[in-house]
mmCIF file with all atom_site columns, N, CA and C in Angstrom:
data_model
loop_
_atom_site.group_PDB
_atom_site.id
_atom_site.type_symbol
_atom_site.label_atom_id
_atom_site.label_alt_id
_atom_site.label_comp_id
_atom_site.label_asym_id
_atom_site.label_entity_id
_atom_site.label_seq_id
_atom_site.pdbx_PDB_ins_code
_atom_site.Cartn_x
_atom_site.Cartn_y
_atom_site.Cartn_z
_atom_site.occupancy
_atom_site.B_iso_or_equiv
_atom_site.pdbx_formal_charge
_atom_site.auth_seq_id
_atom_site.auth_comp_id
_atom_site.auth_asym_id
_atom_site.auth_atom_id
_atom_site.pdbx_PDB_model_num
ATOM 1   N N  . UNK R 1 1  ? 57.293 -145.950 28.499 1.00 48.00 ? 178 UNK R N  1
ATOM 2   C CA . UNK R 1 1  ? 56.094 -146.584 29.024 1.00 48.00 ? 178 UNK R CA 1
ATOM 3   C C  . UNK R 1 1  ? 55.158 -145.517 29.557 1.00 48.00 ? 178 UNK R C  1
ATOM 4   N N  . UNK R 1 2  ? 54.513 -144.788 28.665 1.00 51.00 ? 179 UNK R N  1
ATOM 5   C CA . UNK R 1 2  ? 53.564 -143.762 29.094 1.00 51.00 ? 179 UNK R CA 1
ATOM 6   C C  . UNK R 1 2  ? 52.178 -144.351 29.268 1.00 51.00 ? 179 UNK R C  1
ATOM 7   N N  . UNK R 1 3  ? 51.298 -143.548 29.777 1.00 53.00 ? 180 UNK R N  1
ATOM 8   C CA . UNK R 1 3  ? 49.936 -144.006 29.999 1.00 53.00 ? 180 UNK R CA 1
ATOM 9   C C  . UNK R 1 3  ? 49.091 -143.949 28.734 1.00 53.00 ? 180 UNK R C  1
ATOM 10  N N  . UNK R 1 4  ? 49.523 -143.186 27.753 1.00 55.00 ? 181 UNK R N  1
ATOM 11  C CA . UNK R 1 4  ? 48.718 -143.057 26.545 1.00 55.00 ? 181 UNK R CA 1
ATOM 12  C C  . UNK R 1 4  ? 47.511 -142.171 26.784 1.00 55.00 ? 181 UNK R C  1
ATOM 13  N N  . UNK R 1 5  ? 46.668 -142.067 25.805 1.00 56.00 ? 182 UNK R N  1
ATOM 14  C CA . UNK R 1 5  ? 45.509 -141.183 25.882 1.00 56.00 ? 182 UNK R CA 1
ATOM 15  C C  . UNK R 1 5  ? 44.421 -141.703 26.814 1.00 56.00 ? 182 UNK R C  1
ATOM 16  N N  . UNK R 1 6  ? 44.431 -142.983 27.113 1.00 58.00 ? 183 UNK R N  1
ATOM 17  C CA . UNK R 1 6  ? 43.359 -143.554 27.934 1.00 58.00 ? 183 UNK R CA 1
ATOM 18  C C  . UNK R 1 6  ? 43.320 -142.961 29.332 1.00 58.00 ? 183 UNK R C  1
ATOM 19  N N  . UNK R 1 7  ? 44.446 -142.536 29.864 1.00 55.00 ? 184 UNK R N  1
ATOM 20  C CA . UNK R 1 7  ? 44.482 -142.067 31.244 1.00 55.00 ? 184 UNK R CA 1
ATOM 21  C C  . UNK R 1 7  ? 44.727 -140.568 31.365 1.00 55.00 ? 184 UNK R C  1
ATOM 22  N N  . UNK R 1 8  ? 44.681 -139.855 30.287 1.00 54.00 ? 185 UNK R N  1
ATOM 23  C CA . UNK R 1 8  ? 44.917 -138.420 30.366 1.00 54.00 ? 185 UNK R CA 1
ATOM 24  C C  . UNK R 1 8  ? 43.659 -137.714 30.841 1.00 54.00 ? 185 UNK R C  1
ATOM 25  N N  . UNK R 1 9  ? 43.854 -136.646 31.544 1.00 51.00 ? 186 UNK R N  1
ATOM 26  C CA . UNK R 1 9  ? 42.748 -135.824 32.002 1.00 51.00 ? 186 UNK R CA 1
ATOM 27  C C  . UNK R 1 9  ? 43.222 -134.391 32.089 1.00 51.00 ? 186 UNK R C  1
ATOM 28  N N  . UNK R 1 10 ? 42.279 -133.494 32.173 1.00 56.00 ? 187 UNK R N  1
ATOM 29  C CA . UNK R 1 10 ? 42.606 -132.082 32.200 1.00 56.00 ? 187 UNK R CA 1
ATOM 30  C C  . UNK R 1 10 ? 42.024 -131.454 33.445 1.00 56.00 ? 187 UNK R C  1
ATOM 31  N N  . UNK R 1 11 ? 42.828 -130.676 34.108 1.00 58.00 ? 188 UNK R N  1
ATOM 32  C CA . UNK R 1 11 ? 42.360 -129.853 35.213 1.00 58.00 ? 188 UNK R CA 1
ATOM 33  C C  . UNK R 1 11 ? 42.434 -128.411 34.749 1.00 58.00 ? 188 UNK R C  1
ATOM 34  N N  . UNK R 1 12 ? 41.356 -127.708 34.855 1.00 61.00 ? 189 UNK R N  1
ATOM 35  C CA . UNK R 1 12 ? 41.378 -126.306 34.459 1.00 61.00 ? 189 UNK R CA 1
ATOM 36  C C  . UNK R 1 12 ? 40.653 -125.483 35.499 1.00 61.00 ? 189 UNK R C  1
ATOM 37  N N  . UNK R 1 13 ? 41.050 -124.253 35.564 1.00 61.00 ? 190 UNK R N  1
ATOM 38  C CA . UNK R 1 13 ? 40.392 -123.348 36.500 1.00 61.00 ? 190 UNK R CA 1
ATOM 39  C C  . UNK R 1 13 ? 39.202 -122.729 35.805 1.00 61.00 ? 190 UNK R C  1
ATOM 40  N N  . UNK R 1 14 ? 38.178 -122.558 36.546 1.00 67.00 ? 191 UNK R N  1
ATOM 41  C CA . UNK R 1 14 ? 36.968 -121.974 35.993 1.00 67.00 ? 191 UNK R CA 1
ATOM 42  C C  . UNK R 1 14 ? 35.924 -121.920 37.081 1.00 67.00 ? 191 UNK R C  1
ATOM 43  N N  . UNK R 1 15 ? 34.718 -121.753 36.690 1.00 71.00 ? 192 UNK R N  1
ATOM 44  C CA . UNK R 1 15 ? 33.614 -121.693 37.629 1.00 71.00 ? 192 UNK R CA 1
ATOM 45  C C  . UNK R 1 15 ? 33.259 -123.120 38.050 1.00 71.00 ? 192 UNK R C  1
ATOM 46  N N  . UNK R 1 16 ? 33.657 -123.504 39.252 1.00 73.00 ? 193 UNK R N  1
ATOM 47  C CA . UNK R 1 16 ? 33.444 -124.882 39.699 1.00 73.00 ? 193 UNK R CA 1
ATOM 48  C C  . UNK R 1 16 ? 31.965 -125.228 39.807 1.00 73.00 ? 193 UNK R C  1
ATOM 49  N N  . UNK R 1 17 ? 31.124 -124.266 40.178 1.00 70.00 ? 194 UNK R N  1
ATOM 50  C CA . UNK R 1 17 ? 29.684 -124.531 40.250 1.00 70.00 ? 194 UNK R CA 1
ATOM 51  C C  . UNK R 1 17 ? 29.131 -124.839 38.869 1.00 70.00 ? 194 UNK R C  1
ATOM 52  N N  . UNK R 1 18 ? 29.595 -124.099 37.885 1.00 73.00 ? 195 UNK R N  1
ATOM 53  C CA . UNK R 1 18 ? 29.137 -124.330 36.514 1.00 73.00 ? 195 UNK R CA 1
ATOM 54  C C  . UNK R 1 18 ? 29.535 -125.725 36.045 1.00 73.00 ? 195 UNK R C  1
ATOM 55  N N  . UNK R 1 19 ? 30.752 -126.115 36.330 1.00 78.00 ? 196 UNK R N  1
ATOM 56  C CA . UNK R 1 19 ? 31.237 -127.438 35.943 1.00 78.00 ? 196 UNK R CA 1
ATOM 57  C C  . UNK R 1 19 ? 30.474 -128.519 36.695 1.00 78.00 ? 196 UNK R C  1
ATOM 58  N N  . UNK R 1 20 ? 30.257 -128.297 37.977 1.00 85.00 ? 197 UNK R N  1
ATOM 59  C CA . UNK R 1 20 ? 29.583 -129.272 38.834 1.00 85.00 ? 197 UNK R CA 1
ATOM 60  C C  . UNK R 1 20 ? 28.159 -129.568 38.360 1.00 85.00 ? 197 UNK R C  1
ATOM 61  N N  . UNK R 1 21 ? 27.469 -128.562 37.883 1.00 87.00 ? 198 UNK R N  1
ATOM 62  C CA . UNK R 1 21 ? 26.069 -128.731 37.494 1.00 87.00 ? 198 UNK R CA 1
ATOM 63  C C  . UNK R 1 21 ? 25.863 -128.839 35.988 1.00 87.00 ? 198 UNK R C  1
ATOM 64  N N  . UNK R 1 22 ? 26.930 -128.951 35.222 1.00 90.00 ? 199 UNK R N  1
ATOM 65  C CA . UNK R 1 22 ? 26.815 -129.034 33.761 1.00 90.00 ? 199 UNK R CA 1
ATOM 66  C C  . UNK R 1 22 ? 25.962 -130.222 33.322 1.00 90.00 ? 199 UNK R C  1
ATOM 67  N N  . UNK R 1 23 ? 25.959 -131.288 34.109 1.00 92.00 ? 200 UNK R N  1
ATOM 68  C CA . UNK R 1 23 ? 25.171 -132.476 33.755 1.00 92.00 ? 200 UNK R CA 1
ATOM 69  C C  . UNK R 1 23 ? 23.692 -132.130 33.605 1.00 92.00 ? 200 UNK R C  1
ATOM 70  N N  . UNK R 1 24 ? 23.243 -131.104 34.332 1.00 95.00 ? 201 UNK R N  1
ATOM 71  C CA . UNK R 1 24 ? 21.828 -130.743 34.291 1.00 95.00 ? 201 UNK R CA 1
ATOM 72  C C  . UNK R 1 24 ? 21.406 -130.197 32.934 1.00 95.00 ? 201 UNK R C  1
ATOM 73  N N  . UNK R 1 25 ? 22.330 -129.710 32.153 1.00 94.00 ? 202 UNK R N  1
ATOM 74  C CA . UNK R 1 25 ? 21.972 -129.217 30.823 1.00 94.00 ? 202 UNK R CA 1
ATOM 75  C C  . UNK R 1 25 ? 22.236 -130.254 29.733 1.00 94.00 ? 202 UNK R C  1
ATOM 76  N N  . UNK R 1 26 ? 22.927 -131.340 30.071 1.00 94.00 ? 203 UNK R N  1
ATOM 77  C CA . UNK R 1 26 ? 23.258 -132.362 29.068 1.00 94.00 ? 203 UNK R CA 1
ATOM 78  C C  . UNK R 1 26 ? 22.396 -133.620 29.156 1.00 94.00 ? 203 UNK R C  1
ATOM 79  N N  . UNK R 1 27 ? 21.949 -133.981 30.331 1.00 96.00 ? 204 UNK R N  1
ATOM 80  C CA . UNK R 1 27 ? 21.217 -135.235 30.509 1.00 96.00 ? 204 UNK R CA 1
ATOM 81  C C  . UNK R 1 27 ? 19.806 -135.132 29.913 1.00 96.00 ? 204 UNK R C  1
ATOM 82  N N  . UNK R 1 28 ? 19.310 -136.227 29.402 1.00 97.00 ? 205 UNK R N  1
ATOM 83  C CA . UNK R 1 28 ? 17.943 -136.269 28.878 1.00 97.00 ? 205 UNK R CA 1
ATOM 84  C C  . UNK R 1 28 ? 16.976 -136.270 30.060 1.00 97.00 ? 205 UNK R C  1
ATOM 85  N N  . UNK R 1 29 ? 15.914 -135.478 29.938 1.00 98.00 ? 206 UNK R N  1
ATOM 86  C CA . UNK R 1 29 ? 14.955 -135.392 31.040 1.00 98.00 ? 206 UNK R CA 1
ATOM 87  C C  . UNK R 1 29 ? 14.283 -136.736 31.304 1.00 98.00 ? 206 UNK R C  1
ATOM 88  N N  . UNK R 1 30 ? 14.053 -137.523 30.267 1.00 98.00 ? 207 UNK R N  1
ATOM 89  C CA . UNK R 1 30 ? 13.429 -138.834 30.452 1.00 98.00 ? 207 UNK R CA 1
ATOM 90  C C  . UNK R 1 30 ? 14.296 -139.711 31.362 1.00 98.00 ? 207 UNK R C  1
ATOM 91  N N  . UNK R 1 31 ? 15.619 -139.588 31.261 1.00 98.00 ? 208 UNK R N  1
ATOM 92  C CA . UNK R 1 31 ? 16.518 -140.341 32.142 1.00 98.00 ? 208 UNK R CA 1
ATOM 93  C C  . UNK R 1 31 ? 16.419 -139.835 33.575 1.00 98.00 ? 208 UNK R C  1
ATOM 94  N N  . UNK R 1 32 ? 16.303 -138.530 33.724 1.00 97.00 ? 209 UNK R N  1
ATOM 95  C CA . UNK R 1 32 ? 16.170 -137.942 35.061 1.00 97.00 ? 209 UNK R CA 1
ATOM 96  C C  . UNK R 1 32 ? 14.889 -138.429 35.727 1.00 97.00 ? 209 UNK R C  1
ATOM 97  N N  . UNK R 1 33 ? 13.815 -138.521 34.961 1.00 98.00 ? 210 UNK R N  1
ATOM 98  C CA . UNK R 1 33 ? 12.554 -139.014 35.513 1.00 98.00 ? 210 UNK R CA 1
ATOM 99  C C  . UNK R 1 33 ? 12.714 -140.426 36.071 1.00 98.00 ? 210 UNK R C  1
ATOM 100 N N  . UNK R 1 34 ? 13.449 -141.268 35.368 1.00 98.00 ? 211 UNK R N  1
ATOM 101 C CA . UNK R 1 34 ? 13.682 -142.643 35.828 1.00 98.00 ? 211 UNK R CA 1
ATOM 102 C C  . UNK R 1 34 ? 14.496 -142.630 37.117 1.00 98.00 ? 211 UNK R C  1
ATOM 103 N N  . UNK R 1 35 ? 15.607 -141.884 37.126 1.00 96.00 ? 212 UNK R N  1
ATOM 104 C CA . UNK R 1 35 ? 16.439 -141.807 38.334 1.00 96.00 ? 212 UNK R CA 1
ATOM 105 C C  . UNK R 1 35 ? 15.644 -141.263 39.512 1.00 96.00 ? 212 UNK R C  1
ATOM 106 N N  . UNK R 1 36 ? 14.884 -140.198 39.258 1.00 96.00 ? 213 UNK R N  1
ATOM 107 C CA . UNK R 1 36 ? 14.102 -139.585 40.334 1.00 96.00 ? 213 UNK R CA 1
ATOM 108 C C  . UNK R 1 36 ? 13.110 -140.578 40.931 1.00 96.00 ? 213 UNK R C  1
ATOM 109 N N  . UNK R 1 37 ? 12.484 -141.357 40.084 1.00 96.00 ? 214 UNK R N  1
ATOM 110 C CA . UNK R 1 37 ? 11.507 -142.335 40.570 1.00 96.00 ? 214 UNK R CA 1
ATOM 111 C C  . UNK R 1 37 ? 12.189 -143.453 41.362 1.00 96.00 ? 214 UNK R C  1
ATOM 112 N N  . UNK R 1 38 ? 13.266 -143.985 40.821 1.00 97.00 ? 215 UNK R N  1
ATOM 113 C CA . UNK R 1 38 ? 13.950 -145.111 41.465 1.00 97.00 ? 215 UNK R CA 1
ATOM 114 C C  . UNK R 1 38 ? 14.697 -144.715 42.738 1.00 97.00 ? 215 UNK R C  1
ATOM 115 N N  . UNK R 1 39 ? 15.147 -143.482 42.799 1.00 97.00 ? 216 UNK R N  1
ATOM 116 C CA . UNK R 1 39 ? 16.023 -143.056 43.901 1.00 97.00 ? 216 UNK R CA 1
ATOM 117 C C  . UNK R 1 39 ? 15.347 -142.109 44.885 1.00 97.00 ? 216 UNK R C  1
ATOM 118 N N  . UNK R 1 40 ? 14.041 -141.956 44.811 1.00 94.00 ? 217 UNK R N  1
ATOM 119 C CA . UNK R 1 40 ? 13.322 -140.972 45.630 1.00 94.00 ? 217 UNK R CA 1
ATOM 120 C C  . UNK R 1 40 ? 13.643 -141.105 47.123 1.00 94.00 ? 217 UNK R C  1
ATOM 121 N N  . UNK R 1 41 ? 13.652 -142.308 47.650 1.00 95.00 ? 218 UNK R N  1
ATOM 122 C CA . UNK R 1 41 ? 13.922 -142.497 49.082 1.00 95.00 ? 218 UNK R CA 1
ATOM 123 C C  . UNK R 1 41 ? 15.358 -142.128 49.433 1.00 95.00 ? 218 UNK R C  1
ATOM 124 N N  . UNK R 1 42 ? 16.285 -142.481 48.568 1.00 95.00 ? 219 UNK R N  1
ATOM 125 C CA . UNK R 1 42 ? 17.695 -142.133 48.794 1.00 95.00 ? 219 UNK R CA 1
ATOM 126 C C  . UNK R 1 42 ? 17.862 -140.625 48.708 1.00 95.00 ? 219 UNK R C  1
ATOM 127 N N  . UNK R 1 43 ? 17.219 -139.986 47.722 1.00 94.00 ? 220 UNK R N  1
ATOM 128 C CA . UNK R 1 43 ? 17.276 -138.529 47.602 1.00 94.00 ? 220 UNK R CA 1
ATOM 129 C C  . UNK R 1 43 ? 16.864 -137.886 48.924 1.00 94.00 ? 220 UNK R C  1
ATOM 130 N N  . UNK R 1 44 ? 15.736 -138.340 49.473 1.00 91.00 ? 221 UNK R N  1
ATOM 131 C CA . UNK R 1 44 ? 15.229 -137.742 50.704 1.00 91.00 ? 221 UNK R CA 1
ATOM 132 C C  . UNK R 1 44 ? 16.240 -137.887 51.835 1.00 91.00 ? 221 UNK R C  1
ATOM 133 N N  . UNK R 1 45 ? 16.812 -139.063 51.968 1.00 91.00 ? 222 UNK R N  1
ATOM 134 C CA . UNK R 1 45 ? 17.786 -139.290 53.037 1.00 91.00 ? 222 UNK R CA 1
ATOM 135 C C  . UNK R 1 45 ? 19.021 -138.415 52.883 1.00 91.00 ? 222 UNK R C  1
ATOM 136 N N  . UNK R 1 46 ? 19.391 -138.108 51.644 1.00 91.00 ? 223 UNK R N  1
ATOM 137 C CA . UNK R 1 46 ? 20.588 -137.306 51.386 1.00 91.00 ? 223 UNK R CA 1
ATOM 138 C C  . UNK R 1 46 ? 20.291 -135.816 51.233 1.00 91.00 ? 223 UNK R C  1
ATOM 139 N N  . UNK R 1 47 ? 19.015 -135.446 51.243 1.00 91.00 ? 224 UNK R N  1
ATOM 140 C CA . UNK R 1 47 ? 18.655 -134.033 51.149 1.00 91.00 ? 224 UNK R CA 1
ATOM 141 C C  . UNK R 1 47 ? 18.499 -133.510 49.732 1.00 91.00 ? 224 UNK R C  1
ATOM 142 N N  . UNK R 1 48 ? 18.147 -134.382 48.799 1.00 94.00 ? 225 UNK R N  1
ATOM 143 C CA . UNK R 1 48 ? 17.968 -133.957 47.408 1.00 94.00 ? 225 UNK R CA 1
ATOM 144 C C  . UNK R 1 48 ? 16.501 -134.000 47.014 1.00 94.00 ? 225 UNK R C  1
ATOM 145 N N  . UNK R 1 49 ? 16.144 -133.140 46.083 1.00 95.00 ? 226 UNK R N  1
ATOM 146 C CA . UNK R 1 49 ? 14.790 -133.076 45.549 1.00 95.00 ? 226 UNK R CA 1
ATOM 147 C C  . UNK R 1 49 ? 14.770 -133.608 44.121 1.00 95.00 ? 226 UNK R C  1
ATOM 148 N N  . UNK R 1 50 ? 13.666 -134.217 43.709 1.00 96.00 ? 227 UNK R N  1
ATOM 149 C CA . UNK R 1 50 ? 13.555 -134.610 42.307 1.00 96.00 ? 227 UNK R CA 1
ATOM 150 C C  . UNK R 1 50 ? 13.323 -133.369 41.440 1.00 96.00 ? 227 UNK R C  1
ATOM 151 N N  . UNK R 1 51 ? 13.683 -133.453 40.181 1.00 96.00 ? 228 UNK R N  1
ATOM 152 C CA . UNK R 1 51 ? 13.381 -132.379 39.228 1.00 96.00 ? 228 UNK R CA 1
ATOM 153 C C  . UNK R 1 51 ? 11.940 -132.582 38.780 1.00 96.00 ? 228 UNK R C  1
ATOM 154 N N  . UNK R 1 52 ? 11.055 -131.666 39.132 1.00 95.00 ? 229 UNK R N  1
ATOM 155 C CA . UNK R 1 52 ? 9.633  -131.837 38.833 1.00 95.00 ? 229 UNK R CA 1
ATOM 156 C C  . UNK R 1 52 ? 9.275  -131.574 37.380 1.00 95.00 ? 229 UNK R C  1
ATOM 157 N N  . UNK R 1 53 ? 10.191 -130.955 36.653 1.00 98.00 ? 230 UNK R N  1
ATOM 158 C CA . UNK R 1 53 ? 9.952  -130.687 35.236 1.00 98.00 ? 230 UNK R CA 1
ATOM 159 C C  . UNK R 1 53 ? 11.295 -130.490 34.547 1.00 98.00 ? 230 UNK R C  1
ATOM 160 N N  . UNK R 1 54 ? 11.278 -130.539 33.229 1.00 98.00 ? 231 UNK R N  1
ATOM 161 C CA . UNK R 1 54 ? 12.518 -130.282 32.498 1.00 98.00 ? 231 UNK R CA 1
ATOM 162 C C  . UNK R 1 54 ? 12.962 -128.841 32.719 1.00 98.00 ? 231 UNK R C  1
ATOM 163 N N  . UNK R 1 55 ? 12.005 -127.945 32.842 1.00 98.00 ? 232 UNK R N  1
ATOM 164 C CA . UNK R 1 55 ? 12.326 -126.535 33.105 1.00 98.00 ? 232 UNK R CA 1
ATOM 165 C C  . UNK R 1 55 ? 13.082 -126.399 34.425 1.00 98.00 ? 232 UNK R C  1
ATOM 166 N N  . UNK R 1 56 ? 12.627 -127.090 35.467 1.00 97.00 ? 233 UNK R N  1
ATOM 167 C CA . UNK R 1 56 ? 13.314 -127.057 36.768 1.00 97.00 ? 233 UNK R CA 1
ATOM 168 C C  . UNK R 1 56 ? 14.712 -127.660 36.666 1.00 97.00 ? 233 UNK R C  1
ATOM 169 N N  . UNK R 1 57 ? 14.836 -128.744 35.931 1.00 97.00 ? 234 UNK R N  1
ATOM 170 C CA . UNK R 1 57 ? 16.133 -129.396 35.763 1.00 97.00 ? 234 UNK R CA 1
ATOM 171 C C  . UNK R 1 57 ? 17.135 -128.454 35.112 1.00 97.00 ? 234 UNK R C  1
ATOM 172 N N  . UNK R 1 58 ? 16.724 -127.769 34.076 1.00 97.00 ? 235 UNK R N  1
ATOM 173 C CA . UNK R 1 58 ? 17.628 -126.899 33.315 1.00 97.00 ? 235 UNK R CA 1
ATOM 174 C C  . UNK R 1 58 ? 17.927 -125.582 34.024 1.00 97.00 ? 235 UNK R C  1
ATOM 175 N N  . UNK R 1 59 ? 17.083 -125.171 34.965 1.00 96.00 ? 236 UNK R N  1
ATOM 176 C CA . UNK R 1 59 ? 17.271 -123.904 35.679 1.00 96.00 ? 236 UNK R CA 1
ATOM 177 C C  . UNK R 1 59 ? 18.334 -124.080 36.760 1.00 96.00 ? 236 UNK R C  1
ATOM 178 N N  . UNK R 1 60 ? 19.554 -123.662 36.475 1.00 92.00 ? 237 UNK R N  1
ATOM 179 C CA . UNK R 1 60 ? 20.658 -123.845 37.420 1.00 92.00 ? 237 UNK R CA 1
ATOM 180 C C  . UNK R 1 60 ? 20.573 -122.907 38.615 1.00 92.00 ? 237 UNK R C  1
ATOM 181 N N  . UNK R 1 61 ? 19.643 -121.951 38.577 1.00 93.00 ? 238 UNK R N  1
ATOM 182 C CA . UNK R 1 61 ? 19.422 -121.083 39.735 1.00 93.00 ? 238 UNK R CA 1
ATOM 183 C C  . UNK R 1 61 ? 18.497 -121.759 40.747 1.00 93.00 ? 238 UNK R C  1
ATOM 184 N N  . UNK R 1 62 ? 17.851 -122.829 40.334 1.00 94.00 ? 239 UNK R N  1
ATOM 185 C CA . UNK R 1 62 ? 16.948 -123.587 41.201 1.00 94.00 ? 239 UNK R CA 1
ATOM 186 C C  . UNK R 1 62 ? 17.717 -124.747 41.816 1.00 94.00 ? 239 UNK R C  1
ATOM 187 N N  . UNK R 1 63 ? 17.807 -124.755 43.124 1.00 93.00 ? 240 UNK R N  1
ATOM 188 C CA . UNK R 1 63 ? 18.526 -125.825 43.813 1.00 93.00 ? 240 UNK R CA 1
ATOM 189 C C  . UNK R 1 63 ? 17.674 -127.090 43.855 1.00 93.00 ? 240 UNK R C  1
ATOM 190 N N  . UNK R 1 64 ? 18.318 -128.214 43.694 1.00 94.00 ? 241 UNK R N  1
ATOM 191 C CA . UNK R 1 64 ? 17.643 -129.504 43.844 1.00 94.00 ? 241 UNK R CA 1
ATOM 192 C C  . UNK R 1 64 ? 18.040 -130.144 45.172 1.00 94.00 ? 241 UNK R C  1
ATOM 193 N N  . UNK R 1 65 ? 18.348 -129.295 46.141 1.00 93.00 ? 242 UNK R N  1
ATOM 194 C CA . UNK R 1 65 ? 18.693 -129.758 47.488 1.00 93.00 ? 242 UNK R CA 1
ATOM 195 C C  . UNK R 1 65 ? 17.773 -129.064 48.484 1.00 93.00 ? 242 UNK R C  1
ATOM 196 N N  . UNK R 1 66 ? 17.570 -129.680 49.618 1.00 89.00 ? 243 UNK R N  1
ATOM 197 C CA . UNK R 1 66 ? 16.830 -129.025 50.687 1.00 89.00 ? 243 UNK R CA 1
ATOM 198 C C  . UNK R 1 66 ? 17.602 -129.192 51.982 1.00 89.00 ? 243 UNK R C  1
ATOM 199 N N  . UNK R 1 67 ? 17.312 -128.321 52.928 1.00 80.00 ? 244 UNK R N  1
ATOM 200 C CA . UNK R 1 67 ? 17.981 -128.387 54.225 1.00 80.00 ? 244 UNK R CA 1
ATOM 201 C C  . UNK R 1 67 ? 17.463 -129.595 54.985 1.00 80.00 ? 244 UNK R C  1
ATOM 202 N N  . UNK R 1 68 ? 18.345 -130.456 55.340 1.00 68.00 ? 245 UNK R N  1
ATOM 203 C CA . UNK R 1 68 ? 17.981 -131.699 56.033 1.00 68.00 ? 245 UNK R CA 1
ATOM 204 C C  . UNK R 1 68 ? 18.645 -131.712 57.395 1.00 68.00 ? 245 UNK R C  1
ATOM 205 N N  . UNK R 1 69 ? 17.878 -132.006 58.411 1.00 70.00 ? 246 UNK R N  1
ATOM 206 C CA . UNK R 1 69 ? 18.400 -132.144 59.762 1.00 70.00 ? 246 UNK R CA 1
ATOM 207 C C  . UNK R 1 69 ? 18.919 -133.568 59.921 1.00 70.00 ? 246 UNK R C  1
ATOM 208 N N  . UNK R 1 70 ? 20.224 -133.714 60.045 1.00 64.00 ? 247 UNK R N  1
ATOM 209 C CA . UNK R 1 70 ? 20.808 -135.045 60.197 1.00 64.00 ? 247 UNK R CA 1
ATOM 210 C C  . UNK R 1 70 ? 20.902 -135.462 61.656 1.00 64.00 ? 247 UNK R C  1
ATOM 211 N N  . UNK R 1 71 ? 21.011 -134.490 62.541 1.00 66.00 ? 248 UNK R N  1
ATOM 212 C CA . UNK R 1 71 ? 21.096 -134.782 63.973 1.00 66.00 ? 248 UNK R CA 1
ATOM 213 C C  . UNK R 1 71 ? 19.908 -134.119 64.647 1.00 66.00 ? 248 UNK R C  1
ATOM 214 N N  . UNK R 1 72 ? 19.116 -134.909 65.355 1.00 60.00 ? 249 UNK R N  1
ATOM 215 C CA . UNK R 1 72 ? 17.944 -134.346 66.022 1.00 60.00 ? 249 UNK R CA 1
ATOM 216 C C  . UNK R 1 72 ? 18.069 -134.459 67.512 1.00 60.00 ? 249 UNK R C  1
#
């Protein structure tokens, strides 16, 4: 009674930052524009910035986060 292929997953060692942000090179920019528009208020509350262009989205050296003061 194994789990079969449906529940298999792989853990590998590598650059965790690269893996974490890989979605930025795979997602369609048109989809990001929709998310950015719909979630703008939530982004602000959580300290995230919208991707202002496809170039910004693809540039993994550009952070889409800002320093947010949670306790004032």
